[in-house]
């Protein structure tokens, strides 16, 4: 009998979530093993229905599986993933034809299809009767995008671990969902390590009670706007954003944690967070930063002061510890990590012709280290822009920078050069030869052979420039 090793988060705040050892990022997993927050145990293979590979019935009549292409097609009726006599690991694409439905209990529905990269037709499925989406796409590690924008989720109550460990997902379109009856979103997007785009601003979370681990390990998300979420009934927020290391902008301005009993490591490892919007109903002092664990800002680079400052109120907290331990709910604001202001070296834009000659005055930009600069191409009379050398935009640093705009001189007609042919008395003995050209161009004139005359001398320059 094969034994599988699993690891779970303490039932104190997440009794239903099972984490395979390979699921949690190593640093997150080790952190919680060290802290005694994780316990491990053995499961016999197949004891968790969401992870079993057992084969106990024939392929349903409404499905066709092409072994050569790895495509599973569901033509009609209800799609059930349990009991298929095919290897789910061999399936790389699922096609859902119009009219296909999902079970009312759709938990773990796609969790066995770890190599499926596309589910065609999923956005047209009628989901209006589904009440359970627990772990629906859990471990669907090869999916990169899901458009679920037309789904009716009005009856759903459980979204626990719905996308857990779908580690290749880059974008999920689910902003239009009706989540008014959902009570559990624990680990909803946990370990979606490639996720960069998810808009949840319109979600109704007024009935949600469990909100731990929602974005745990979602380490590619740069911004989250949850500023409209109603969390007045939430009782747990532990590890909610833990390990979302790319997160720079977080809006939780509407959060109400009055019923929250546990918020351990809610902000753990948010090392790149630059701004966070906090509201009047978010009481952090009750837990303190020893629990919530907003990382203190490193000052080693010389860029930051280590302080948080209110964008509108100018309220200053000396550190993340001070911020969380003493947050003043009467001063809700967007708090920004304070940048240390150091004057940078100038950026000079030069304007030269192709010979390196100055043809217009330099433009000098000044600013603080880290500020952006831009330089501009000029329109210069008599010249046509050719190329730029250097970065036309960038940031000020502690080093002087220069950008050179190079121009070609426009052609200007020069005065004619006339070659005359005279005898010794000054009489014209042959027709003049007239040369034309632009200023700076070279010219040449020629001595003629004239019958009855012998060349004596030339007066003037036979070659030169116009």
Short mmCIF file of C-alpha atoms in Angstrom, two decimals:
data_model
loop_
_atom_site.label_atom_id
_atom_site.label_comp_id
_atom_site.label_asym_id
_atom_site.label_seq_id
_atom_site.Cartn_x
_atom_site.Cartn_y
_atom_site.Cartn_z
CA UNK A 1 0.00 0.00 0.00
CA UNK A 2 1.40 3.37 -0.97
CA UNK A 3 1.50 6.00 1.77
CA UNK A 4 1.22 9.70 0.95
CA UNK A 5 2.65 12.31 3.32
CA UNK A 6 0.54 15.43 3.93
CA UNK A 7 0.83 18.51 6.04
CA UNK A 8 -2.06 20.52 7.50
CA UNK A 9 -2.50 23.89 9.10
CA UNK A 10 -3.53 23.67 12.72
CA UNK A 11 -7.26 23.07 13.05
CA UNK A 12 -7.43 26.13 15.26
CA UNK A 13 -8.03 28.20 12.18
CA UNK A 14 -8.21 25.92 9.15
CA UNK A 15 -9.55 22.50 10.05
CA UNK A 16 -10.63 21.55 6.53
CA UNK A 17 -7.60 22.48 4.43
CA UNK A 18 -5.18 19.70 3.56
CA UNK A 19 -1.83 20.81 2.17
CA UNK A 20 0.35 18.33 0.30
CA UNK A 21 3.96 18.77 1.31
CA UNK A 22 4.79 19.93 -2.21
CA UNK A 23 2.05 22.58 -2.13
CA UNK A 24 3.36 25.17 0.26
CA UNK A 25 6.41 27.17 -0.71
CA UNK A 26 9.43 25.81 1.14
CA UNK A 27 10.09 28.97 3.13
CA UNK A 28 6.46 29.27 4.20
CA UNK A 29 6.21 25.59 5.08
CA UNK A 30 9.41 25.59 7.12
CA UNK A 31 8.41 28.80 8.90
CA UNK A 32 5.26 27.18 10.17
CA UNK A 33 6.84 23.84 11.00
CA UNK A 34 9.34 25.78 13.11
CA UNK A 35 6.54 27.66 14.85
CA UNK A 36 4.58 24.52 15.51
CA UNK A 37 1.66 25.73 13.42
CA UNK A 38 1.80 22.76 11.03
CA UNK A 39 1.36 19.12 11.84
CA UNK A 40 2.03 16.20 9.51
CA UNK A 41 0.31 12.85 9.19
CA UNK A 42 -0.07 9.95 6.78
CA UNK A 43 -2.99 9.28 4.47
CA UNK A 44 -3.56 6.09 2.57
CA UNK A 45 -3.69 6.77 -1.15
CA UNK A 46 -7.28 7.35 -2.21
CA UNK A 47 -8.55 8.33 1.22
CA UNK A 48 -9.12 11.92 0.03
CA UNK A 49 -11.67 11.88 -2.77
CA UNK A 50 -10.18 15.01 -4.32
CA UNK A 51 -6.81 13.38 -4.84
CA UNK A 52 -7.66 9.76 -5.66
CA UNK A 53 -6.71 8.22 -8.98
CA UNK A 54 -8.96 5.18 -8.47
CA UNK A 55 -10.79 3.76 -11.50
CA UNK A 56 -14.09 2.16 -10.64
CA UNK A 57 -16.46 2.62 -13.57
CA UNK A 58 -16.53 3.04 -17.34
CA UNK A 59 -16.43 6.36 -19.19
CA UNK A 60 -19.90 7.94 -19.28
CA UNK A 61 -21.81 7.88 -22.55
CA UNK A 62 -21.76 11.67 -22.75
CA UNK A 63 -17.96 11.81 -22.93
CA UNK A 64 -15.35 10.97 -25.53
CA UNK A 65 -11.64 10.68 -24.77
CA UNK A 66 -9.03 10.74 -27.54
CA UNK A 67 -5.92 8.98 -26.29
CA UNK A 68 -3.85 10.30 -29.20
CA UNK A 69 -4.52 13.98 -28.49
CA UNK A 70 -5.23 13.81 -24.76
CA UNK A 71 -8.54 15.66 -25.29
CA UNK A 72 -11.57 14.82 -23.17
CA UNK A 73 -14.84 16.04 -24.75
CA UNK A 74 -18.07 16.30 -22.78
CA UNK A 75 -20.93 16.48 -25.29
CA UNK A 76 -23.98 16.86 -23.07
CA UNK A 77 -25.38 16.32 -19.61
CA UNK A 78 -23.55 16.54 -16.29
CA UNK A 79 -19.77 16.37 -16.12
CA UNK A 80 -18.48 14.28 -13.23
CA UNK A 81 -14.79 13.64 -12.82
CA UNK A 82 -15.07 10.76 -10.37
CA UNK A 83 -14.84 7.19 -11.58
CA UNK A 84 -13.51 7.82 -15.08
CA UNK A 85 -11.61 4.85 -16.52
CA UNK A 86 -8.92 7.10 -17.95
CA UNK A 87 -5.72 8.39 -16.46
CA UNK A 88 -6.47 12.03 -15.56
CA UNK A 89 -2.75 12.80 -15.80
CA UNK A 90 -2.89 12.02 -19.54
CA UNK A 91 -5.62 14.59 -20.23
CA UNK A 92 -4.28 17.94 -21.48
CA UNK A 93 -7.50 19.59 -22.67
CA UNK A 94 -11.17 19.41 -21.76
CA UNK A 95 -13.91 20.54 -24.14
CA UNK A 96 -17.32 21.32 -22.66
CA UNK A 97 -20.03 21.52 -25.30
CA UNK A 98 -23.06 23.87 -24.92
CA UNK A 99 -25.59 22.55 -22.41
CA UNK A 100 -23.08 20.69 -20.24
CA UNK A 101 -23.72 21.14 -16.52
CA UNK A 102 -21.74 20.61 -13.33
CA UNK A 103 -22.91 18.79 -10.18
CA UNK A 104 -24.53 20.85 -7.43
CA UNK A 105 -21.60 19.73 -5.33
CA UNK A 106 -18.66 20.55 -7.62
CA UNK A 107 -15.97 20.20 -5.00
CA UNK A 108 -12.68 18.78 -6.36
CA UNK A 109 -14.24 18.68 -9.86
CA UNK A 110 -11.02 19.42 -11.78
CA UNK A 111 -8.51 18.65 -9.04
CA UNK A 112 -7.26 15.43 -10.63
CA UNK A 113 -6.48 17.00 -14.02
CA UNK A 114 -3.03 18.30 -13.17
CA UNK A 115 -1.86 18.47 -16.81
CA UNK A 116 -4.89 20.15 -18.37
CA UNK A 117 -3.81 23.47 -19.90
CA UNK A 118 -7.21 24.53 -21.27
CA UNK A 119 -10.88 23.97 -20.49
CA UNK A 120 -12.77 25.08 -23.58
CA UNK A 121 -16.37 26.19 -23.05
CA UNK A 122 -16.13 26.50 -19.28
CA UNK A 123 -17.53 30.03 -19.27
CA UNK A 124 -20.81 28.90 -20.85
CA UNK A 125 -21.65 26.26 -18.25
CA UNK A 126 -24.80 26.90 -16.21
CA UNK A 127 -23.58 27.02 -12.61
CA UNK A 128 -26.72 28.45 -11.03
CA UNK A 129 -27.43 25.36 -8.87
CA UNK A 130 -23.93 24.82 -7.53
CA UNK A 131 -23.59 25.32 -3.78
CA UNK A 132 -20.13 23.81 -3.18
CA UNK A 133 -16.98 24.85 -5.09
CA UNK A 134 -14.54 23.66 -2.44
CA UNK A 135 -11.20 22.76 -4.10
CA UNK A 136 -12.85 22.84 -7.53
CA UNK A 137 -9.60 23.69 -9.38
CA UNK A 138 -7.25 22.56 -6.65
CA UNK A 139 -3.92 21.23 -8.00
CA UNK A 140 -4.90 22.13 -11.60
CA UNK A 141 -1.28 23.13 -12.01
CA UNK A 142 -1.17 23.51 -15.78
CA UNK A 143 -4.08 25.91 -16.32
CA UNK A 144 -2.83 29.40 -17.19
CA UNK A 145 -6.07 31.35 -17.63
CA UNK A 146 -9.71 31.02 -16.61
CA UNK A 147 -12.56 33.20 -17.87
CA UNK A 148 -15.40 32.48 -15.46
CA UNK A 149 -17.02 35.89 -15.83
CA UNK A 150 -20.48 34.59 -16.77
CA UNK A 151 -20.79 32.09 -13.92
CA UNK A 152 -23.83 32.35 -11.66
CA UNK A 153 -22.53 31.70 -8.15
CA UNK A 154 -25.51 33.01 -6.22
CA UNK A 155 -26.08 29.69 -4.38
CA UNK A 156 -22.45 28.94 -3.58
CA UNK A 157 -21.59 28.86 0.11
CA UNK A 158 -18.17 27.18 0.06
CA UNK A 159 -15.16 28.37 -2.00
CA UNK A 160 -12.58 26.93 0.36
CA UNK A 161 -9.29 26.22 -1.51
CA UNK A 162 -11.08 26.61 -4.84
CA UNK A 163 -7.89 27.51 -6.76
CA UNK A 164 -5.39 26.17 -4.24
CA UNK A 165 -2.09 25.18 -5.85
CA UNK A 166 -3.20 26.12 -9.38
CA UNK A 167 0.33 27.36 -9.69
CA UNK A 168 0.38 28.26 -13.40
CA UNK A 169 -2.73 30.44 -13.38
CA UNK A 170 -1.84 33.96 -14.51
CA UNK A 171 -5.32 35.46 -14.80
CA UNK A 172 -8.78 34.66 -13.42
CA UNK A 173 -11.87 36.64 -14.49
CA UNK A 174 -14.38 36.31 -11.65
CA UNK A 175 -15.13 39.88 -10.59
CA UNK A 176 -18.81 39.63 -11.58
CA UNK A 177 -19.56 36.73 -9.26
CA UNK A 178 -22.41 36.92 -6.77
CA UNK A 179 -20.71 35.85 -3.54
CA UNK A 180 -23.45 37.03 -1.20
CA UNK A 181 -24.03 33.52 0.25
CA UNK A 182 -20.40 32.45 0.52
CA UNK A 183 -19.24 31.77 4.07
CA UNK A 184 -15.82 30.21 3.50
CA UNK A 185 -13.01 31.47 1.25
CA UNK A 186 -10.13 30.02 3.23
CA UNK A 187 -7.11 29.36 0.97
CA UNK A 188 -9.15 30.47 -2.06
CA UNK A 189 -6.08 31.58 -4.05
CA UNK A 190 -3.41 29.95 -1.89
CA UNK A 191 -0.25 28.98 -3.79
CA UNK A 192 -1.42 30.50 -7.08
CA UNK A 193 2.18 31.53 -7.41
CA UNK A 194 1.90 32.81 -11.02
CA UNK A 195 -1.31 34.79 -10.55
CA UNK A 196 -0.87 38.41 -11.66
CA UNK A 197 -4.38 39.53 -12.50
CA UNK A 198 -7.51 39.03 -10.42
CA UNK A 199 -10.15 41.70 -9.83
CA UNK A 200 -12.31 41.10 -6.77
CA UNK A 201 -13.52 44.64 -6.13
CA UNK A 202 -17.22 43.92 -6.59
CA UNK A 203 -17.44 40.84 -4.38
CA UNK A 204 -20.05 40.79 -1.61
CA UNK A 205 -18.32 39.18 1.36
CA UNK A 206 -20.87 40.13 4.00
CA UNK A 207 -21.54 36.49 4.99
CA UNK A 208 -17.97 35.23 4.86
CA UNK A 209 -16.71 33.92 8.18
CA UNK A 210 -13.50 32.19 7.23
CA UNK A 211 -10.89 34.29 5.44
CA UNK A 212 -7.53 32.74 6.35
CA UNK A 213 -4.80 31.90 3.81
CA UNK A 214 -6.77 33.51 0.96
CA UNK A 215 -3.69 34.82 -0.88
CA UNK A 216 -1.04 32.75 0.88
CA UNK A 217 1.93 32.24 -1.46
CA UNK A 218 0.36 34.28 -4.30
CA UNK A 219 3.80 35.68 -4.86
CA UNK A 220 3.24 37.32 -8.26
CA UNK A 221 0.36 39.62 -7.30
CA UNK A 222 1.49 43.25 -7.29
CA UNK A 223 -1.75 44.94 -6.21
CA UNK A 224 -5.01 44.00 -4.49
CA UNK A 225 -8.03 46.25 -4.18
CA UNK A 226 -10.31 44.76 -1.53
CA UNK A 227 -11.52 48.18 -0.44
CA UNK A 228 -15.20 47.27 -0.80
CA UNK A 229 -15.12 43.98 1.10
CA UNK A 230 -17.46 43.68 4.06
CA UNK A 231 -15.66 41.59 6.67
CA UNK A 232 -17.93 42.32 9.61
CA UNK A 233 -18.74 38.60 10.09
CA UNK A 234 -15.24 37.24 9.53
CA UNK A 235 -13.79 35.34 12.48
CA UNK A 236 -10.35 34.38 11.15
CA UNK A 237 -7.78 36.11 8.96
CA UNK A 238 -4.60 34.17 9.68
CA UNK A 239 -1.98 34.07 6.91
CA UNK A 240 -4.38 35.91 4.64
CA UNK A 241 -1.63 37.59 2.61
CA UNK A 242 1.30 35.55 3.89
CA UNK A 243 4.10 35.16 1.36
CA UNK A 244 2.57 37.43 -1.31
CA UNK A 245 6.04 38.84 -1.69
CA UNK A 246 5.44 40.91 -4.85
CA UNK A 247 2.52 42.81 -3.32
CA UNK A 248 3.26 46.55 -3.32
CA UNK A 249 -0.23 48.04 -3.05
CA UNK A 250 -2.98 46.75 -0.76
CA UNK A 251 -6.40 48.32 -0.18
CA UNK A 252 -8.26 46.93 2.86
CA UNK A 253 -9.89 50.22 3.74
CA UNK A 254 -13.30 48.64 4.39
CA UNK A 255 -12.06 45.79 6.59
CA UNK A 256 -13.84 45.29 9.92
CA UNK A 257 -12.10 42.83 12.21
CA UNK A 258 -14.40 43.24 15.20
CA UNK A 259 -15.27 39.51 15.21
CA UNK A 260 -11.85 38.21 14.23
CA UNK A 261 -10.32 36.02 16.90
CA UNK A 262 -7.14 35.01 15.10
CA UNK A 263 -5.00 36.94 12.62
CA UNK A 264 -1.61 35.29 13.00
CA UNK A 265 0.82 36.32 10.28
CA UNK A 266 -1.86 38.07 8.28
CA UNK A 267 0.82 40.27 6.67
CA UNK A 268 3.75 37.88 6.99
CA UNK A 269 6.51 38.26 4.38
CA UNK A 270 4.95 41.31 2.67
CA UNK A 271 8.47 42.63 2.29
CA UNK A 272 7.74 44.81 -0.77
CA UNK A 273 4.55 46.47 0.44
CA UNK A 274 4.82 50.18 -0.37
CA UNK A 275 1.33 51.35 0.51
CA UNK A 276 -1.65 50.04 2.41
CA UNK A 277 -5.07 51.63 2.83
CA UNK A 278 -6.47 51.17 6.33
CA UNK A 279 -9.97 52.05 7.55
CA UNK A 280 -11.71 53.07 10.74
CA UNK A 281 -12.99 49.57 11.62
CA UNK A 282 -9.68 47.73 11.48
CA UNK A 283 -8.33 47.36 15.00
CA UNK A 284 -4.76 46.07 14.79
CA UNK A 285 -3.66 47.00 18.30
CA UNK A 286 -5.78 44.18 19.74
CA UNK A 287 -3.48 41.64 18.09
CA UNK A 288 -0.24 43.60 17.82
CA UNK A 289 2.47 43.16 15.25
CA UNK A 290 3.89 40.16 17.05
CA UNK A 291 0.79 38.39 15.72
CA UNK A 292 -0.07 40.22 12.47
CA UNK A 293 3.61 40.44 11.51
CA UNK A 294 3.83 43.33 9.06
CA UNK A 295 7.57 43.30 8.23
CA UNK A 296 9.57 46.27 9.42
CA UNK A 297 10.96 48.32 6.55
CA UNK A 298 14.62 47.76 5.82
CA UNK A 299 16.73 50.92 5.81
CA UNK A 300 19.86 49.13 4.59
CA UNK A 301 19.57 50.46 1.02
CA UNK A 302 19.42 54.04 2.22
CA UNK A 303 16.17 54.53 0.27
CA UNK A 304 13.67 54.29 3.12
CA UNK A 305 13.42 55.85 6.56
CA UNK A 306 11.66 52.85 8.06
CA UNK A 307 8.55 54.92 8.78
CA UNK A 308 4.95 54.78 7.53
CA UNK A 309 3.29 58.10 6.73
CA UNK A 310 -0.37 58.90 5.98
CA UNK A 311 -0.85 60.24 2.48
CA UNK A 312 -3.54 62.73 3.54
CA UNK A 313 -3.27 62.90 7.32
CA UNK A 314 0.55 63.00 7.44
CA UNK A 315 0.27 60.76 10.48
CA UNK A 316 3.66 59.13 11.04
CA UNK A 317 4.47 55.76 12.55
CA UNK A 318 8.13 55.16 13.29
CA UNK A 319 8.11 51.49 12.23
CA UNK A 320 5.81 48.67 11.20
CA UNK A 321 5.66 47.59 14.83
CA UNK A 322 4.57 51.09 15.82
CA UNK A 323 2.06 51.17 12.95
CA UNK A 324 0.29 47.91 13.83
CA UNK A 325 0.60 48.20 17.60
CA UNK A 326 -0.69 51.78 17.75
CA UNK A 327 -2.78 52.29 14.61
CA UNK A 328 -5.21 55.17 15.21
CA UNK A 329 -8.57 54.13 13.74
CA UNK A 330 -9.75 57.73 13.84
CA UNK A 331 -7.19 58.54 11.13
CA UNK A 332 -8.00 56.17 8.27
CA UNK A 333 -5.72 56.79 5.32
CA UNK A 334 -3.46 55.29 2.70
CA UNK A 335 -0.17 54.77 4.51
CA UNK A 336 3.02 54.81 2.48
CA UNK A 337 6.50 53.67 3.41
CA UNK A 338 8.48 56.89 3.65
CA UNK A 339 11.23 57.41 1.13
CA UNK A 340 14.45 59.03 2.29
CA UNK A 341 14.89 62.18 0.21
CA UNK A 342 18.43 62.48 -1.18
CA UNK A 343 19.24 64.89 -3.97
CA UNK A 344 20.42 63.07 -7.06
CA UNK A 345 23.03 64.15 -9.60
CA UNK A 346 21.88 66.14 -12.61
CA UNK A 347 20.76 64.65 -15.91
CA UNK A 348 21.96 66.67 -18.93
CA UNK A 349 20.48 66.52 -22.41
CA UNK A 350 22.92 67.67 -25.13
CA UNK A 351 22.12 68.63 -28.72
CA UNK A 352 24.95 68.09 -31.25
CA UNK A 353 25.42 67.75 -35.00
CA UNK A 354 27.04 64.72 -36.56
CA UNK A 355 30.46 66.34 -36.15
CA UNK A 356 29.96 66.75 -32.39
CA UNK A 357 29.33 70.48 -32.57
CA UNK A 358 26.86 72.04 -30.14
CA UNK A 359 23.79 73.31 -32.04
CA UNK A 360 21.46 74.15 -29.12
CA UNK A 361 21.72 74.85 -25.40
CA UNK A 362 21.93 71.91 -22.99
CA UNK A 363 18.84 71.10 -20.91
CA UNK A 364 19.62 70.10 -17.31
CA UNK A 365 17.16 68.11 -15.17
CA UNK A 366 17.45 67.92 -11.37
CA UNK A 367 15.69 65.68 -8.86
CA UNK A 368 15.96 63.36 -5.90
CA UNK A 369 17.38 59.85 -6.05
CA UNK A 370 14.64 57.54 -7.23
CA UNK A 371 12.58 60.25 -8.89
CA UNK A 372 11.77 59.85 -12.56
CA UNK A 373 13.26 62.08 -15.24
CA UNK A 374 12.38 62.65 -18.88
CA UNK A 375 14.29 64.46 -21.63
CA UNK A 376 12.96 65.79 -24.91
CA UNK A 377 13.99 65.89 -28.52
CA UNK A 378 14.12 69.48 -29.80
CA UNK A 379 13.05 70.87 -33.15
CA UNK A 380 16.14 72.80 -34.31
CA UNK A 381 16.02 75.06 -37.37
CA UNK A 382 18.30 73.87 -40.15
CA UNK A 383 18.73 70.40 -38.68
CA UNK A 384 16.97 67.05 -38.86
CA UNK A 385 17.00 64.65 -35.89
CA UNK A 386 19.07 61.55 -36.50
CA UNK A 387 19.44 59.54 -33.28
CA UNK A 388 19.65 59.65 -29.48
CA UNK A 389 22.47 58.28 -27.40
CA UNK A 390 21.54 57.36 -23.82
CA UNK A 391 18.26 56.82 -21.94
CA UNK A 392 15.67 59.51 -22.63
CA UNK A 393 13.76 58.48 -19.47
CA UNK A 394 14.91 56.97 -16.21
CA UNK A 395 15.51 57.74 -12.57
CA UNK A 396 17.91 60.08 -10.84
CA UNK A 397 20.85 58.36 -9.15
CA UNK A 398 23.96 59.37 -7.26
CA UNK A 399 25.79 59.53 -10.60
CA UNK A 400 25.58 62.29 -13.23
CA UNK A 401 23.92 61.18 -16.45
CA UNK A 402 23.91 62.61 -19.97
CA UNK A 403 21.81 62.02 -23.05
CA UNK A 404 22.92 63.20 -26.50
CA UNK A 405 20.51 64.06 -29.27
CA UNK A 406 22.30 63.96 -32.65
CA UNK A 407 21.12 65.96 -35.67
CA UNK A 408 22.03 66.11 -39.34
CA UNK A 409 22.42 69.57 -40.91
CA UNK A 410 19.77 70.32 -43.52
CA UNK A 411 21.07 71.10 -47.07
CA UNK A 412 21.36 74.87 -47.93
CA UNK A 413 22.06 75.97 -51.50
CA UNK A 414 25.43 77.63 -51.84
CA UNK A 415 26.53 80.33 -54.28
CA UNK A 416 27.44 79.20 -57.78
CA UNK A 417 31.06 78.67 -58.79
CA UNK A 418 31.82 79.97 -62.34
CA UNK A 419 34.82 78.94 -64.39
CA UNK A 420 35.70 81.56 -67.07
CA UNK A 421 38.03 81.11 -70.04
CA UNK A 422 39.81 84.32 -71.23
CA UNK A 423 42.79 85.32 -73.39
CA UNK A 424 45.64 87.47 -72.09
CA UNK A 425 43.68 90.64 -72.94
CA UNK A 426 40.63 89.47 -70.94
CA UNK A 427 38.51 88.52 -73.94
CA UNK A 428 36.11 85.55 -73.57
CA UNK A 429 37.31 82.68 -75.74
CA UNK A 430 34.93 79.89 -74.49
CA UNK A 431 31.62 79.57 -72.68
CA UNK A 432 31.63 79.83 -68.88
CA UNK A 433 31.08 76.63 -66.89
CA UNK A 434 28.80 77.09 -63.82
CA UNK A 435 28.85 74.67 -60.86
CA UNK A 436 25.95 74.54 -58.29
CA UNK A 437 25.74 72.82 -54.90
CA UNK A 438 24.84 73.05 -51.22
CA UNK A 439 26.95 74.87 -48.69
CA UNK A 440 29.70 72.54 -47.58
CA UNK A 441 29.64 70.39 -50.72
CA UNK A 442 32.84 70.06 -52.75
CA UNK A 443 33.28 71.51 -56.20
CA UNK A 444 35.88 71.09 -58.97
CA UNK A 445 36.55 73.03 -62.21
CA UNK A 446 38.39 71.90 -65.31
CA UNK A 447 40.95 73.31 -67.68
CA UNK A 448 39.67 73.27 -71.27
CA UNK A 449 41.58 72.50 -74.48
CA UNK A 450 40.69 75.45 -76.77
CA UNK A 451 41.67 75.44 -80.45
CA UNK A 452 44.19 78.19 -81.33
CA UNK A 453 45.13 78.78 -77.68
CA UNK A 454 47.70 77.47 -75.21
CA UNK A 455 46.94 77.34 -71.46
CA UNK A 456 48.96 79.91 -69.51
CA UNK A 457 47.68 80.03 -65.89
CA UNK A 458 44.63 79.77 -63.59
CA UNK A 459 43.45 82.49 -61.24
CA UNK A 460 41.46 81.25 -58.21
CA UNK A 461 40.88 77.83 -56.60
CA UNK A 462 40.13 75.07 -59.07
CA UNK A 463 38.66 72.94 -56.17
CA UNK A 464 36.94 73.87 -52.93
CA UNK A 465 33.57 73.95 -51.20
CA UNK A 466 30.43 75.91 -51.92
#
